XYZ file of C-alpha atoms in Angstrom:
216
model
C -58.898 27.493 -4.220
C -57.193 24.235 -3.241
C -53.637 24.614 -2.068
C -50.989 23.423 -4.455
C -49.026 20.518 -3.149
C -45.533 21.464 -2.093
C -42.765 19.562 -3.784
C -40.862 17.210 -1.498
C -37.411 18.438 -0.622
C -34.648 16.684 -2.473
C -32.524 14.629 -0.108
C -28.845 15.319 -0.675
C -26.769 12.205 -0.111
C -23.655 12.617 1.965
C -20.261 11.995 0.382
C -16.901 10.828 1.604
C -14.017 13.001 0.419
C -10.468 11.617 0.537
C -7.597 14.021 -0.107
C -4.173 12.628 -1.027
C -1.069 14.560 -1.912
C 0.051 14.394 -5.550
C 0.197 11.101 -7.425
C 1.806 8.925 -4.795
C 1.280 5.255 -4.073
C -1.555 5.984 -1.642
C -3.658 7.389 -4.472
C -3.194 4.287 -6.614
C -3.920 2.007 -3.661
C -7.123 3.815 -2.689
C -8.386 4.072 -6.257
C -7.959 0.337 -6.793
C -9.474 -0.476 -3.384
C -12.532 1.634 -4.143
C -12.927 0.050 -7.588
C -12.445 -3.450 -6.210
C -14.749 -3.200 -3.199
C -17.268 -0.526 -4.179
C -17.068 -0.129 -7.953
C -20.625 1.166 -8.428
C -20.564 3.707 -5.628
C -20.186 7.354 -6.570
C -20.367 8.739 -3.056
C -16.638 8.343 -2.420
C -14.436 10.962 -4.078
C -10.654 10.754 -4.137
C -9.074 14.177 -4.644
C -5.428 14.619 -5.572
C -4.159 17.657 -3.733
C -2.080 19.836 -6.102
C 1.626 19.777 -5.329
C 3.624 22.905 -4.617
C 7.346 23.497 -4.329
C 7.354 23.235 -0.534
C 5.103 20.503 0.809
C 4.730 20.710 4.579
C 1.973 19.138 6.699
C 0.482 22.598 7.245
C 0.577 23.519 3.540
C -1.099 20.214 2.629
C -3.927 20.828 5.103
C -4.211 24.453 3.942
C -4.769 23.221 0.391
C -7.310 20.639 1.558
C -9.239 23.333 3.422
C -9.276 25.372 0.216
C -10.306 22.344 -1.877
C -13.099 21.635 0.596
C -14.296 25.231 0.337
C -14.348 25.082 -3.478
C -15.961 21.628 -3.680
C -19.662 20.848 -3.766
C -19.573 19.374 -0.272
C -22.603 19.529 2.001
C -23.310 19.250 5.695
C -22.955 15.615 6.637
C -20.086 14.954 4.249
C -16.941 13.404 5.719
C -13.464 14.651 4.801
C -10.120 12.903 5.279
C -6.606 14.096 4.466
C -3.908 11.444 4.034
C -0.204 12.186 4.267
C 3.099 10.957 5.759
C 4.926 11.980 8.895
C 8.294 11.982 7.050
C 11.628 12.468 8.811
C 11.618 14.408 12.080
C 14.499 16.463 10.681
C 12.358 17.376 7.673
C 9.145 18.414 9.447
C 9.094 19.464 13.086
C 6.486 18.364 15.600
C 5.316 21.977 15.675
C 4.421 21.835 11.958
C 2.467 18.631 12.475
C 0.657 20.067 15.489
C -0.342 23.112 13.439
C -1.559 20.893 10.598
C -3.697 18.712 12.860
C -5.196 21.726 14.632
C -6.079 23.329 11.291
C -7.661 20.078 10.091
C -9.625 19.623 13.325
C -10.840 23.228 13.262
C -12.190 22.620 9.746
C -13.797 19.235 10.518
C -11.234 17.271 8.517
C -9.961 13.910 9.761
C -6.233 13.157 9.457
C -4.804 9.770 8.444
C -1.076 9.916 9.041
C 1.571 7.233 8.608
C 4.768 7.423 10.636
C 7.216 7.363 9.081
C 5.470 6.900 5.715
C 2.810 4.957 3.781
C 5.282 2.173 3.117
C 4.797 1.058 6.733
C 1.247 0.110 5.712
C 2.709 -1.908 2.832
C 5.084 -3.691 5.208
C 2.202 -4.617 7.521
C 0.687 -6.735 4.733
C 3.451 -9.266 5.337
C 3.507 -9.368 9.116
C 3.517 -7.338 12.297
C 6.322 -4.797 12.570
C 7.265 -2.472 15.391
C 10.582 -1.356 13.919
C 11.065 2.421 13.908
C 12.625 4.102 10.873
C 14.224 7.536 10.640
C 12.751 8.258 7.213
C 11.036 6.578 4.275
C 14.291 5.750 2.502
C 15.474 3.857 5.577
C 12.233 1.859 5.561
C 12.178 1.000 1.852
C 15.870 0.071 1.837
C 15.534 -2.157 4.904
C 16.020 -5.904 4.578
C 12.499 -6.558 5.875
C 10.861 -4.346 3.261
C 12.954 -5.479 0.291
C 12.582 -9.175 1.054
C 8.833 -8.955 1.622
C 8.041 -6.788 -1.388
C 9.779 -9.367 -3.585
C 7.113 -11.867 -2.494
C 4.602 -9.988 -4.654
C 6.946 -9.729 -7.636
C 8.394 -6.265 -7.028
C 12.176 -6.323 -7.345
C 12.739 -2.567 -7.167
C 10.022 -0.663 -5.350
C 9.249 2.866 -6.482
C 6.781 5.470 -5.240
C 3.658 5.582 -7.365
C 3.606 1.838 -8.100
C 0.457 1.590 -10.232
C -0.514 -1.989 -9.368
C 0.443 -1.951 -5.703
C -3.072 -2.728 -4.433
C -3.581 -5.645 -6.819
C -0.298 -7.214 -5.732
C -0.990 -6.733 -2.027
C -4.696 -7.611 -2.053
C -4.233 -11.246 -0.864
C -2.623 -9.880 2.318
C -5.085 -7.042 2.991
C -6.823 -8.618 5.982
C -3.440 -9.292 7.580
C -2.447 -5.649 7.091
C -5.600 -4.458 8.829
C -5.086 -6.797 11.772
C -1.441 -5.802 12.097
C -2.287 -2.085 11.934
C -4.911 -2.522 14.664
C -2.413 -4.494 16.753
C 0.105 -1.667 16.361
C -2.491 0.870 17.520
C -3.182 -1.189 20.655
C 0.522 -1.618 21.350
C 1.193 2.100 20.918
C -1.627 2.960 23.321
C 0.152 0.901 25.940
C 3.543 2.418 25.173
C 2.709 6.129 24.896
C 0.804 8.520 27.197
C -2.911 8.918 26.459
C -3.594 11.468 23.751
C -0.210 11.120 22.047
C -0.696 12.051 18.355
C 0.298 9.646 15.588
C 3.170 11.848 14.430
C 4.911 11.235 17.777
C 4.538 7.439 17.602
C 7.100 5.645 15.457
C 5.972 3.395 13.885
C 2.259 4.062 13.464
C -0.357 4.367 10.750
C -3.985 5.424 10.450
C -4.369 4.165 6.885
C -6.598 1.244 7.839
C -9.051 3.766 9.305
C -9.493 5.282 5.838
C -10.411 1.874 4.418
C -12.821 1.378 7.327
C -14.342 4.789 6.589
C -14.923 3.794 2.958
C -16.519 0.489 3.954
C -18.715 2.019 6.645
C -19.775 4.882 4.423
C -21.050 2.796 1.540
C -22.910 0.144 3.548
């Protein structure tokens, strides 16, 4: 008898998984960026990590590891977790080291902003190397308040729904300024220094690059 033809194996397309804490501004920014640049692509998933009473870098990564385990991810998928450094008095370097090790051990990339995501917002308006002790110090600074008014925001609040739309005309500048900051930090800190020890610094542009590269 003739052999029956074997069915071709179904090729599973890889996905890009982005994990953000809660409902913060980063989530709104990434959602709008994805819709604006890659509206028809379903291979990029943005996951809001459930909040708990005590949010530490380690607890955020722990929840992402659990979310990854429960998700329908496959070999070849790429996973990012996005969170802020926050004040050094709030989260120790030890906690951040533990979080990064846990992420690395579970093949999860970390995009961290020091001191917070609002540094990325500030970079839309120009290069900045000013260090801030915490996010409140950044958002209450003269530089931040004066620049954010340029896009019609008088009183900035976390979770600003239309933040990407307002900042979109300055996006290329933000990317260039973030890359410039990376280069400057490499010259100012010893090789291998993690982002959480470099103030200011941000990896957020790398997440946008990951989205663009993934959906090409």
